[in-house]
Amino acid sequence: MLTEPIIYRIDAKDRICGCNDAWISFAQDNEGEESLPEQVVGRLLWEVVTDPTLQELYQRMVAKARTGQPVQFRYRCDAPNERRIFHMTLRGEPGGVVEFRSELKSYEERPSVEWLKPHAATGKELVRLCSWCARVFVEGLGWVSIERAIERHGSLQGQASPKLTHGMCEACRDEMLQLLANPAAKDLNQLPA
Ligand SMILES: [Zn+2]
């Protein structure tokens, strides 16, 4: 269970310029070695966040934070054996720096989900995972829970695990655009849990 907030910062040119120890532990536990600081610090955020929909949204959020208006939202970021809700705050700092701070708000244990284990991918197939609600896109079903997707996938193609890529579903995108368009929007309860 995480107790420390996970923090990283970007500089005025959108380069990742630092992260805290909690971020390092989180990367080690969840993403594998490609997310360790020596691989990430100094790189453009846009080389790490590569999905076009996510990039567009992050760019809007960063711009808003730099005007002095913090951006806050909830998102799901699960571990294989836990459903987890985080609360993110983007806050502008002097010199165009933006701090990204994530805090774990709640979690719930579940049977371990194979697709979320680091290095689980055994197939070449890519499956999009929504970075906000943790649903995945399945052809013919739309955005569904990862458990449902695995059930469907297993019945279609045996046991090969696809590689998950981070993206964003239309419902989450619409909610975030609404939130960003409304400077007074503070009610995190409107966001998908
Ligand atoms: Zn979503």
mmCIF file with all atom_site columns, C-alpha atoms and ligand atoms in Angstrom:
data_model
loop_
_atom_site.group_PDB
_atom_site.id
_atom_site.type_symbol
_atom_site.label_atom_id
_atom_site.label_alt_id
_atom_site.label_comp_id
_atom_site.label_asym_id
_atom_site.label_entity_id
_atom_site.label_seq_id
_atom_site.pdbx_PDB_ins_code
_atom_site.Cartn_x
_atom_site.Cartn_y
_atom_site.Cartn_z
_atom_site.occupancy
_atom_site.B_iso_or_equiv
_atom_site.pdbx_formal_charge
_atom_site.auth_seq_id
_atom_site.auth_comp_id
_atom_site.auth_asym_id
_atom_site.auth_atom_id
_atom_site.pdbx_PDB_model_num
ATOM   1   C  CA . MET A 1 1   ? 0.000   0.000   0.000   1.00 0.00 ? 1   MET A CA 1
ATOM   2   C  CA . LEU A 1 2   ? 1.384   3.389   -1.057  1.00 0.00 ? 2   LEU A CA 1
ATOM   3   C  CA . THR A 1 3   ? 1.334   6.121   1.535   1.00 0.00 ? 3   THR A CA 1
ATOM   4   C  CA . GLU A 1 4   ? 3.666   8.733   0.040   1.00 0.00 ? 4   GLU A CA 1
ATOM   5   C  CA . PRO A 1 5   ? 2.435   10.873  -2.851  1.00 0.00 ? 5   PRO A CA 1
ATOM   6   C  CA . ILE A 1 6   ? 4.081   10.048  -6.193  1.00 0.00 ? 6   ILE A CA 1
ATOM   7   C  CA . ILE A 1 7   ? 5.617   13.219  -7.626  1.00 0.00 ? 7   ILE A CA 1
ATOM   8   C  CA . TYR A 1 8   ? 7.350   14.258  -10.804 1.00 0.00 ? 8   TYR A CA 1
ATOM   9   C  CA . ARG A 1 9   ? 7.976   17.645  -12.413 1.00 0.00 ? 9   ARG A CA 1
ATOM   10  C  CA . ILE A 1 10  ? 8.458   19.028  -15.908 1.00 0.00 ? 10  ILE A CA 1
ATOM   11  C  CA . ASP A 1 11  ? 10.405  22.188  -16.716 1.00 0.00 ? 11  ASP A CA 1
ATOM   12  C  CA . ALA A 1 12  ? 9.265   25.105  -18.887 1.00 0.00 ? 12  ALA A CA 1
ATOM   13  C  CA . LYS A 1 13  ? 10.243  23.127  -22.013 1.00 0.00 ? 13  LYS A CA 1
ATOM   14  C  CA . ASP A 1 14  ? 8.183   20.097  -20.921 1.00 0.00 ? 14  ASP A CA 1
ATOM   15  C  CA . ARG A 1 15  ? 11.241  18.017  -20.041 1.00 0.00 ? 15  ARG A CA 1
ATOM   16  C  CA . ILE A 1 16  ? 10.895  15.693  -17.057 1.00 0.00 ? 16  ILE A CA 1
ATOM   17  C  CA . CYS A 1 17  ? 13.240  17.283  -14.532 1.00 0.00 ? 17  CYS A CA 1
ATOM   18  C  CA . GLY A 1 18  ? 12.806  15.249  -11.382 1.00 0.00 ? 18  GLY A CA 1
ATOM   19  C  CA . CYS A 1 19  ? 10.863  12.685  -9.432  1.00 0.00 ? 19  CYS A CA 1
ATOM   20  C  CA . ASN A 1 20  ? 10.657  11.545  -5.825  1.00 0.00 ? 20  ASN A CA 1
ATOM   21  C  CA . ASP A 1 21  ? 11.527  8.183   -4.264  1.00 0.00 ? 21  ASP A CA 1
ATOM   22  C  CA . ALA A 1 22  ? 7.875   7.102   -4.250  1.00 0.00 ? 22  ALA A CA 1
ATOM   23  C  CA . TRP A 1 23  ? 7.793   7.561   -8.034  1.00 0.00 ? 23  TRP A CA 1
ATOM   24  C  CA . ILE A 1 24  ? 10.872  5.354   -8.394  1.00 0.00 ? 24  ILE A CA 1
ATOM   25  C  CA . SER A 1 25  ? 9.373   2.579   -6.237  1.00 0.00 ? 25  SER A CA 1
ATOM   26  C  CA . PHE A 1 26  ? 6.103   2.863   -8.139  1.00 0.00 ? 26  PHE A CA 1
ATOM   27  C  CA . ALA A 1 27  ? 7.893   2.557   -11.489 1.00 0.00 ? 27  ALA A CA 1
ATOM   28  C  CA . GLN A 1 28  ? 9.847   -0.471  -10.284 1.00 0.00 ? 28  GLN A CA 1
ATOM   29  C  CA . ASP A 1 29  ? 6.726   -2.221  -9.015  1.00 0.00 ? 29  ASP A CA 1
ATOM   30  C  CA . ASN A 1 30  ? 4.433   -1.384  -11.903 1.00 0.00 ? 30  ASN A CA 1
ATOM   31  C  CA . GLU A 1 31  ? 6.037   -0.484  -15.179 1.00 0.00 ? 31  GLU A CA 1
ATOM   32  C  CA . GLY A 1 32  ? 9.380   -2.214  -15.310 1.00 0.00 ? 32  GLY A CA 1
ATOM   33  C  CA . GLU A 1 33  ? 12.835  -0.784  -15.919 1.00 0.00 ? 33  GLU A CA 1
ATOM   34  C  CA . GLU A 1 34  ? 11.893  1.378   -18.922 1.00 0.00 ? 34  GLU A CA 1
ATOM   35  C  CA . SER A 1 35  ? 10.240  3.800   -16.460 1.00 0.00 ? 35  SER A CA 1
ATOM   36  C  CA . LEU A 1 36  ? 13.196  4.219   -14.111 1.00 0.00 ? 36  LEU A CA 1
ATOM   37  C  CA . PRO A 1 37  ? 14.509  7.784   -13.651 1.00 0.00 ? 37  PRO A CA 1
ATOM   38  C  CA . GLU A 1 38  ? 17.682  7.288   -15.688 1.00 0.00 ? 38  GLU A CA 1
ATOM   39  C  CA . GLN A 1 39  ? 15.446  6.353   -18.644 1.00 0.00 ? 39  GLN A CA 1
ATOM   40  C  CA . VAL A 1 40  ? 12.937  9.145   -18.120 1.00 0.00 ? 40  VAL A CA 1
ATOM   41  C  CA . VAL A 1 41  ? 14.520  12.224  -16.495 1.00 0.00 ? 41  VAL A CA 1
ATOM   42  C  CA . GLY A 1 42  ? 15.647  14.698  -19.170 1.00 0.00 ? 42  GLY A CA 1
ATOM   43  C  CA . ARG A 1 43  ? 13.213  13.370  -21.764 1.00 0.00 ? 43  ARG A CA 1
ATOM   44  C  CA . LEU A 1 44  ? 10.289  15.312  -23.127 1.00 0.00 ? 44  LEU A CA 1
ATOM   45  C  CA . LEU A 1 45  ? 7.023   14.372  -21.449 1.00 0.00 ? 45  LEU A CA 1
ATOM   46  C  CA . TRP A 1 46  ? 5.701   13.852  -24.991 1.00 0.00 ? 46  TRP A CA 1
ATOM   47  C  CA . GLU A 1 47  ? 8.194   11.065  -25.612 1.00 0.00 ? 47  GLU A CA 1
ATOM   48  C  CA . VAL A 1 48  ? 6.753   9.228   -22.624 1.00 0.00 ? 48  VAL A CA 1
ATOM   49  C  CA . VAL A 1 49  ? 3.082   10.125  -23.138 1.00 0.00 ? 49  VAL A CA 1
ATOM   50  C  CA . THR A 1 50  ? 2.793   9.159   -26.805 1.00 0.00 ? 50  THR A CA 1
ATOM   51  C  CA . ASP A 1 51  ? -0.904  8.498   -27.402 1.00 0.00 ? 51  ASP A CA 1
ATOM   52  C  CA . PRO A 1 52  ? -2.318  11.479  -29.401 1.00 0.00 ? 52  PRO A CA 1
ATOM   53  C  CA . THR A 1 53  ? -5.496  11.789  -27.295 1.00 0.00 ? 53  THR A CA 1
ATOM   54  C  CA . LEU A 1 54  ? -3.524  11.697  -24.041 1.00 0.00 ? 54  LEU A CA 1
ATOM   55  C  CA . GLN A 1 55  ? -0.994  14.182  -25.389 1.00 0.00 ? 55  GLN A CA 1
ATOM   56  C  CA . GLU A 1 56  ? -3.679  16.665  -26.373 1.00 0.00 ? 56  GLU A CA 1
ATOM   57  C  CA . LEU A 1 57  ? -5.282  16.441  -22.940 1.00 0.00 ? 57  LEU A CA 1
ATOM   58  C  CA . TYR A 1 58  ? -2.005  16.627  -21.023 1.00 0.00 ? 58  TYR A CA 1
ATOM   59  C  CA . GLN A 1 59  ? -0.996  19.671  -23.068 1.00 0.00 ? 59  GLN A CA 1
ATOM   60  C  CA . ARG A 1 60  ? -4.224  21.426  -22.098 1.00 0.00 ? 60  ARG A CA 1
ATOM   61  C  CA . MET A 1 61  ? -3.791  20.474  -18.449 1.00 0.00 ? 61  MET A CA 1
ATOM   62  C  CA . VAL A 1 62  ? -0.175  21.665  -18.363 1.00 0.00 ? 62  VAL A CA 1
ATOM   63  C  CA . ALA A 1 63  ? -1.149  24.976  -20.014 1.00 0.00 ? 63  ALA A CA 1
ATOM   64  C  CA . LYS A 1 64  ? -3.895  25.509  -17.448 1.00 0.00 ? 64  LYS A CA 1
ATOM   65  C  CA . ALA A 1 65  ? -1.616  24.667  -14.509 1.00 0.00 ? 65  ALA A CA 1
ATOM   66  C  CA . ARG A 1 66  ? 0.942   27.199  -15.829 1.00 0.00 ? 66  ARG A CA 1
ATOM   67  C  CA . THR A 1 67  ? -1.698  29.954  -15.682 1.00 0.00 ? 67  THR A CA 1
ATOM   68  C  CA . GLY A 1 68  ? -1.901  29.358  -11.927 1.00 0.00 ? 68  GLY A CA 1
ATOM   69  C  CA . GLN A 1 69  ? -5.034  27.195  -11.914 1.00 0.00 ? 69  GLN A CA 1
ATOM   70  C  CA . PRO A 1 70  ? -4.335  23.750  -10.457 1.00 0.00 ? 70  PRO A CA 1
ATOM   71  C  CA . VAL A 1 71  ? -5.896  20.836  -12.321 1.00 0.00 ? 71  VAL A CA 1
ATOM   72  C  CA . GLN A 1 72  ? -7.297  17.996  -10.229 1.00 0.00 ? 72  GLN A CA 1
ATOM   73  C  CA . PHE A 1 73  ? -8.829  14.713  -11.249 1.00 0.00 ? 73  PHE A CA 1
ATOM   74  C  CA . ARG A 1 74  ? -9.272  11.111  -10.259 1.00 0.00 ? 74  ARG A CA 1
ATOM   75  C  CA . TYR A 1 75  ? -7.981  8.175   -12.214 1.00 0.00 ? 75  TYR A CA 1
ATOM   76  C  CA . ARG A 1 76  ? -7.677  4.407   -11.950 1.00 0.00 ? 76  ARG A CA 1
ATOM   77  C  CA . CYS A 1 77  ? -4.233  2.882   -12.055 1.00 0.00 ? 77  CYS A CA 1
ATOM   78  C  CA . ASP A 1 78  ? -4.379  -0.745  -11.034 1.00 0.00 ? 78  ASP A CA 1
ATOM   79  C  CA . ALA A 1 79  ? -1.805  -3.217  -9.861  1.00 0.00 ? 79  ALA A CA 1
ATOM   80  C  CA . PRO A 1 80  ? -2.296  -6.807  -11.041 1.00 0.00 ? 80  PRO A CA 1
ATOM   81  C  CA . ASN A 1 81  ? -3.949  -7.708  -7.711  1.00 0.00 ? 81  ASN A CA 1
ATOM   82  C  CA . GLU A 1 82  ? -5.495  -4.330  -6.776  1.00 0.00 ? 82  GLU A CA 1
ATOM   83  C  CA . ARG A 1 83  ? -8.011  -1.881  -8.178  1.00 0.00 ? 83  ARG A CA 1
ATOM   84  C  CA . ARG A 1 84  ? -6.681  1.527   -7.196  1.00 0.00 ? 84  ARG A CA 1
ATOM   85  C  CA . ILE A 1 85  ? -8.049  5.062   -7.353  1.00 0.00 ? 85  ILE A CA 1
ATOM   86  C  CA . PHE A 1 86  ? -5.551  7.911   -7.404  1.00 0.00 ? 86  PHE A CA 1
ATOM   87  C  CA . HIS A 1 87  ? -6.068  11.633  -7.117  1.00 0.00 ? 87  HIS A CA 1
ATOM   88  C  CA . MET A 1 88  ? -3.810  13.749  -9.356  1.00 0.00 ? 88  MET A CA 1
ATOM   89  C  CA . THR A 1 89  ? -3.012  17.433  -8.924  1.00 0.00 ? 89  THR A CA 1
ATOM   90  C  CA . LEU A 1 90  ? -1.067  19.426  -11.522 1.00 0.00 ? 90  LEU A CA 1
ATOM   91  C  CA . ARG A 1 91  ? 0.242   22.637  -10.057 1.00 0.00 ? 91  ARG A CA 1
ATOM   92  C  CA . GLY A 1 92  ? 2.260   25.397  -11.717 1.00 0.00 ? 92  GLY A CA 1
ATOM   93  C  CA . GLU A 1 93  ? 5.478   26.475  -10.018 1.00 0.00 ? 93  GLU A CA 1
ATOM   94  C  CA . PRO A 1 94  ? 7.822   29.410  -10.735 1.00 0.00 ? 94  PRO A CA 1
ATOM   95  C  CA . GLY A 1 95  ? 9.722   29.333  -14.027 1.00 0.00 ? 95  GLY A CA 1
ATOM   96  C  CA . GLY A 1 96  ? 7.115   27.318  -15.930 1.00 0.00 ? 96  GLY A CA 1
ATOM   97  C  CA . VAL A 1 97  ? 7.703   24.154  -13.890 1.00 0.00 ? 97  VAL A CA 1
ATOM   98  C  CA . VAL A 1 98  ? 4.652   21.928  -13.387 1.00 0.00 ? 98  VAL A CA 1
ATOM   99  C  CA . GLU A 1 99  ? 4.370   19.424  -10.556 1.00 0.00 ? 99  GLU A CA 1
ATOM   100 C  CA . PHE A 1 100 ? 2.363   16.216  -11.063 1.00 0.00 ? 100 PHE A CA 1
ATOM   101 C  CA . ARG A 1 101 ? 1.334   14.793  -7.696  1.00 0.00 ? 101 ARG A CA 1
ATOM   102 C  CA . SER A 1 102 ? -0.610  11.534  -7.390  1.00 0.00 ? 102 SER A CA 1
ATOM   103 C  CA . GLU A 1 103 ? -2.042  10.231  -4.147  1.00 0.00 ? 103 GLU A CA 1
ATOM   104 C  CA . LEU A 1 104 ? -3.637  6.862   -3.602  1.00 0.00 ? 104 LEU A CA 1
ATOM   105 C  CA . LYS A 1 105 ? -7.209  7.402   -2.378  1.00 0.00 ? 105 LYS A CA 1
ATOM   106 C  CA . SER A 1 106 ? -8.570  3.876   -2.200  1.00 0.00 ? 106 SER A CA 1
ATOM   107 C  CA . TYR A 1 107 ? -7.842  0.342   -3.254  1.00 0.00 ? 107 TYR A CA 1
ATOM   108 C  CA . GLU A 1 108 ? -9.549  -3.020  -3.359  1.00 0.00 ? 108 GLU A CA 1
ATOM   109 C  CA . GLU A 1 109 ? -7.899  -6.421  -3.655  1.00 0.00 ? 109 GLU A CA 1
ATOM   110 C  CA . ARG A 1 110 ? -8.824  -8.802  -6.452  1.00 0.00 ? 110 ARG A CA 1
ATOM   111 C  CA . PRO A 1 111 ? -7.454  -11.984 -8.045  1.00 0.00 ? 111 PRO A CA 1
ATOM   112 C  CA . SER A 1 112 ? -4.249  -11.116 -9.918  1.00 0.00 ? 112 SER A CA 1
ATOM   113 C  CA . VAL A 1 113 ? -4.769  -9.959  -13.529 1.00 0.00 ? 113 VAL A CA 1
ATOM   114 C  CA . GLU A 1 114 ? -2.167  -11.447 -15.871 1.00 0.00 ? 114 GLU A CA 1
ATOM   115 C  CA . TRP A 1 115 ? -2.178  -8.645  -18.478 1.00 0.00 ? 115 TRP A CA 1
ATOM   116 C  CA . LEU A 1 116 ? -1.087  -6.058  -15.893 1.00 0.00 ? 116 LEU A CA 1
ATOM   117 C  CA . LYS A 1 117 ? 2.008   -7.908  -14.747 1.00 0.00 ? 117 LYS A CA 1
ATOM   118 C  CA . PRO A 1 118 ? 5.241   -6.332  -16.049 1.00 0.00 ? 118 PRO A CA 1
ATOM   119 C  CA . HIS A 1 119 ? 6.548   -8.296  -19.037 1.00 0.00 ? 119 HIS A CA 1
ATOM   120 C  CA . ALA A 1 120 ? 3.321   -10.305 -19.234 1.00 0.00 ? 120 ALA A CA 1
ATOM   121 C  CA . ALA A 1 121 ? 2.859   -9.687  -22.968 1.00 0.00 ? 121 ALA A CA 1
ATOM   122 C  CA . THR A 1 122 ? 3.494   -12.873 -24.916 1.00 0.00 ? 122 THR A CA 1
ATOM   123 C  CA . GLY A 1 123 ? 1.734   -11.856 -28.136 1.00 0.00 ? 123 GLY A CA 1
ATOM   124 C  CA . LYS A 1 124 ? 2.330   -9.030  -30.613 1.00 0.00 ? 124 LYS A CA 1
ATOM   125 C  CA . GLU A 1 125 ? -1.191  -7.691  -30.285 1.00 0.00 ? 125 GLU A CA 1
ATOM   126 C  CA . LEU A 1 126 ? -1.701  -4.211  -28.784 1.00 0.00 ? 126 LEU A CA 1
ATOM   127 C  CA . VAL A 1 127 ? -4.676  -3.412  -26.586 1.00 0.00 ? 127 VAL A CA 1
ATOM   128 C  CA . ARG A 1 128 ? -5.552  0.143   -25.557 1.00 0.00 ? 128 ARG A CA 1
ATOM   129 C  CA . LEU A 1 129 ? -6.006  0.786   -21.843 1.00 0.00 ? 129 LEU A CA 1
ATOM   130 C  CA . CYS A 1 130 ? -7.772  3.964   -20.694 1.00 0.00 ? 130 CYS A CA 1
ATOM   131 C  CA . SER A 1 131 ? -5.404  5.834   -18.371 1.00 0.00 ? 131 SER A CA 1
ATOM   132 C  CA . TRP A 1 132 ? -8.370  7.297   -16.473 1.00 0.00 ? 132 TRP A CA 1
ATOM   133 C  CA . CYS A 1 133 ? -10.884 4.476   -15.918 1.00 0.00 ? 133 CYS A CA 1
ATOM   134 C  CA . ALA A 1 134 ? -8.642  1.426   -16.570 1.00 0.00 ? 134 ALA A CA 1
ATOM   135 C  CA . ARG A 1 135 ? -11.081 -0.061  -19.068 1.00 0.00 ? 135 ARG A CA 1
ATOM   136 C  CA . VAL A 1 136 ? -9.635  -1.640  -22.209 1.00 0.00 ? 136 VAL A CA 1
ATOM   137 C  CA . PHE A 1 137 ? -10.876 -1.496  -25.793 1.00 0.00 ? 137 PHE A CA 1
ATOM   138 C  CA . VAL A 1 138 ? -12.090 -4.733  -27.312 1.00 0.00 ? 138 VAL A CA 1
ATOM   139 C  CA . GLU A 1 139 ? -13.253 -4.902  -30.913 1.00 0.00 ? 139 GLU A CA 1
ATOM   140 C  CA . GLY A 1 140 ? -16.987 -5.603  -30.959 1.00 0.00 ? 140 GLY A CA 1
ATOM   141 C  CA . LEU A 1 141 ? -17.439 -4.881  -27.244 1.00 0.00 ? 141 LEU A CA 1
ATOM   142 C  CA . GLY A 1 142 ? -16.080 -1.353  -26.868 1.00 0.00 ? 142 GLY A CA 1
ATOM   143 C  CA . TRP A 1 143 ? -14.501 -0.214  -23.585 1.00 0.00 ? 143 TRP A CA 1
ATOM   144 C  CA . VAL A 1 144 ? -14.874 -2.918  -20.941 1.00 0.00 ? 144 VAL A CA 1
ATOM   145 C  CA . SER A 1 145 ? -13.228 -3.948  -17.678 1.00 0.00 ? 145 SER A CA 1
ATOM   146 C  CA . ILE A 1 146 ? -9.929  -5.747  -18.058 1.00 0.00 ? 146 ILE A CA 1
ATOM   147 C  CA . GLU A 1 147 ? -11.433 -8.857  -16.445 1.00 0.00 ? 147 GLU A CA 1
ATOM   148 C  CA . ARG A 1 148 ? -14.162 -8.920  -19.099 1.00 0.00 ? 148 ARG A CA 1
ATOM   149 C  CA . ALA A 1 149 ? -11.603 -8.333  -21.864 1.00 0.00 ? 149 ALA A CA 1
ATOM   150 C  CA . ILE A 1 150 ? -9.468  -11.247 -20.673 1.00 0.00 ? 150 ILE A CA 1
ATOM   151 C  CA . GLU A 1 151 ? -12.494 -13.519 -20.513 1.00 0.00 ? 151 GLU A CA 1
ATOM   152 C  CA . ARG A 1 152 ? -13.351 -12.612 -24.115 1.00 0.00 ? 152 ARG A CA 1
ATOM   153 C  CA . HIS A 1 153 ? -9.758  -12.737 -25.328 1.00 0.00 ? 153 HIS A CA 1
ATOM   154 C  CA . GLY A 1 154 ? -9.136  -16.161 -23.786 1.00 0.00 ? 154 GLY A CA 1
ATOM   155 C  CA . SER A 1 155 ? -12.125 -17.600 -25.583 1.00 0.00 ? 155 SER A CA 1
ATOM   156 C  CA . LEU A 1 156 ? -10.969 -16.159 -28.925 1.00 0.00 ? 156 LEU A CA 1
ATOM   157 C  CA . GLN A 1 157 ? -7.204  -16.599 -29.013 1.00 0.00 ? 157 GLN A CA 1
ATOM   158 C  CA . GLY A 1 158 ? -5.938  -18.938 -26.342 1.00 0.00 ? 158 GLY A CA 1
ATOM   159 C  CA . GLN A 1 159 ? -3.710  -17.602 -23.603 1.00 0.00 ? 159 GLN A CA 1
ATOM   160 C  CA . ALA A 1 160 ? -1.303  -15.147 -25.326 1.00 0.00 ? 160 ALA A CA 1
ATOM   161 C  CA . SER A 1 161 ? -1.334  -11.836 -23.427 1.00 0.00 ? 161 SER A CA 1
ATOM   162 C  CA . PRO A 1 162 ? -1.423  -8.638  -25.503 1.00 0.00 ? 162 PRO A CA 1
ATOM   163 C  CA . LYS A 1 163 ? 0.754   -5.617  -24.810 1.00 0.00 ? 163 LYS A CA 1
ATOM   164 C  CA . LEU A 1 164 ? -1.209  -2.811  -23.167 1.00 0.00 ? 164 LEU A CA 1
ATOM   165 C  CA . THR A 1 165 ? -0.801  0.716   -24.529 1.00 0.00 ? 165 THR A CA 1
ATOM   166 C  CA . HIS A 1 166 ? -2.011  3.776   -22.648 1.00 0.00 ? 166 HIS A CA 1
ATOM   167 C  CA . GLY A 1 167 ? -4.794  5.752   -24.253 1.00 0.00 ? 167 GLY A CA 1
ATOM   168 C  CA . MET A 1 168 ? -8.084  7.276   -23.225 1.00 0.00 ? 168 MET A CA 1
ATOM   169 C  CA . CYS A 1 169 ? -11.704 6.295   -23.758 1.00 0.00 ? 169 CYS A CA 1
ATOM   170 C  CA . GLU A 1 170 ? -14.173 8.799   -25.222 1.00 0.00 ? 170 GLU A CA 1
ATOM   171 C  CA . ALA A 1 171 ? -16.219 9.085   -21.994 1.00 0.00 ? 171 ALA A CA 1
ATOM   172 C  CA . CYS A 1 172 ? -13.184 10.019  -19.886 1.00 0.00 ? 172 CYS A CA 1
ATOM   173 C  CA . ARG A 1 173 ? -11.920 12.407  -22.546 1.00 0.00 ? 173 ARG A CA 1
ATOM   174 C  CA . ASP A 1 174 ? -15.274 14.207  -22.656 1.00 0.00 ? 174 ASP A CA 1
ATOM   175 C  CA . GLU A 1 175 ? -15.388 14.495  -18.859 1.00 0.00 ? 175 GLU A CA 1
ATOM   176 C  CA . MET A 1 176 ? -11.859 15.864  -18.659 1.00 0.00 ? 176 MET A CA 1
ATOM   177 C  CA . LEU A 1 177 ? -12.488 18.391  -21.451 1.00 0.00 ? 177 LEU A CA 1
ATOM   178 C  CA . GLN A 1 178 ? -15.564 19.581  -19.553 1.00 0.00 ? 178 GLN A CA 1
ATOM   179 C  CA . LEU A 1 179 ? -13.584 19.866  -16.359 1.00 0.00 ? 179 LEU A CA 1
ATOM   180 C  CA . LEU A 1 180 ? -10.840 21.849  -18.098 1.00 0.00 ? 180 LEU A CA 1
ATOM   181 C  CA . ALA A 1 181 ? -13.339 24.177  -19.781 1.00 0.00 ? 181 ALA A CA 1
ATOM   182 C  CA . ASN A 1 182 ? -14.934 25.062  -16.450 1.00 0.00 ? 182 ASN A CA 1
ATOM   183 C  CA . PRO A 1 183 ? -12.560 27.010  -14.212 1.00 0.00 ? 183 PRO A CA 1
ATOM   184 C  CA . ALA A 1 184 ? -14.875 26.577  -11.216 1.00 0.00 ? 184 ALA A CA 1
ATOM   185 C  CA . ALA A 1 185 ? -15.142 22.802  -11.532 1.00 0.00 ? 185 ALA A CA 1
ATOM   186 C  CA . LYS A 1 186 ? -13.788 21.403  -8.311  1.00 0.00 ? 186 LYS A CA 1
ATOM   187 C  CA . ASP A 1 187 ? -16.137 18.510  -7.732  1.00 0.00 ? 187 ASP A CA 1
ATOM   188 C  CA . LEU A 1 188 ? -14.034 15.399  -8.168  1.00 0.00 ? 188 LEU A CA 1
ATOM   189 C  CA . ASN A 1 189 ? -17.117 13.288  -7.516  1.00 0.00 ? 189 ASN A CA 1
ATOM   190 C  CA . GLN A 1 190 ? -18.280 14.068  -11.025 1.00 0.00 ? 190 GLN A CA 1
ATOM   191 C  CA . LEU A 1 191 ? -15.343 12.176  -12.407 1.00 0.00 ? 191 LEU A CA 1
ATOM   192 C  CA . PRO A 1 192 ? -15.401 8.462   -13.125 1.00 0.00 ? 192 PRO A CA 1
ATOM   193 C  CA . ALA A 1 193 ? -14.429 6.477   -10.050 1.00 0.00 ? 193 ALA A CA 1
HETATM 194 ZN ZN . ZN  B 2 .   ? -11.861 5.837   -19.526 1.00 0.00 ? 1   ZN  B ZN 1
#
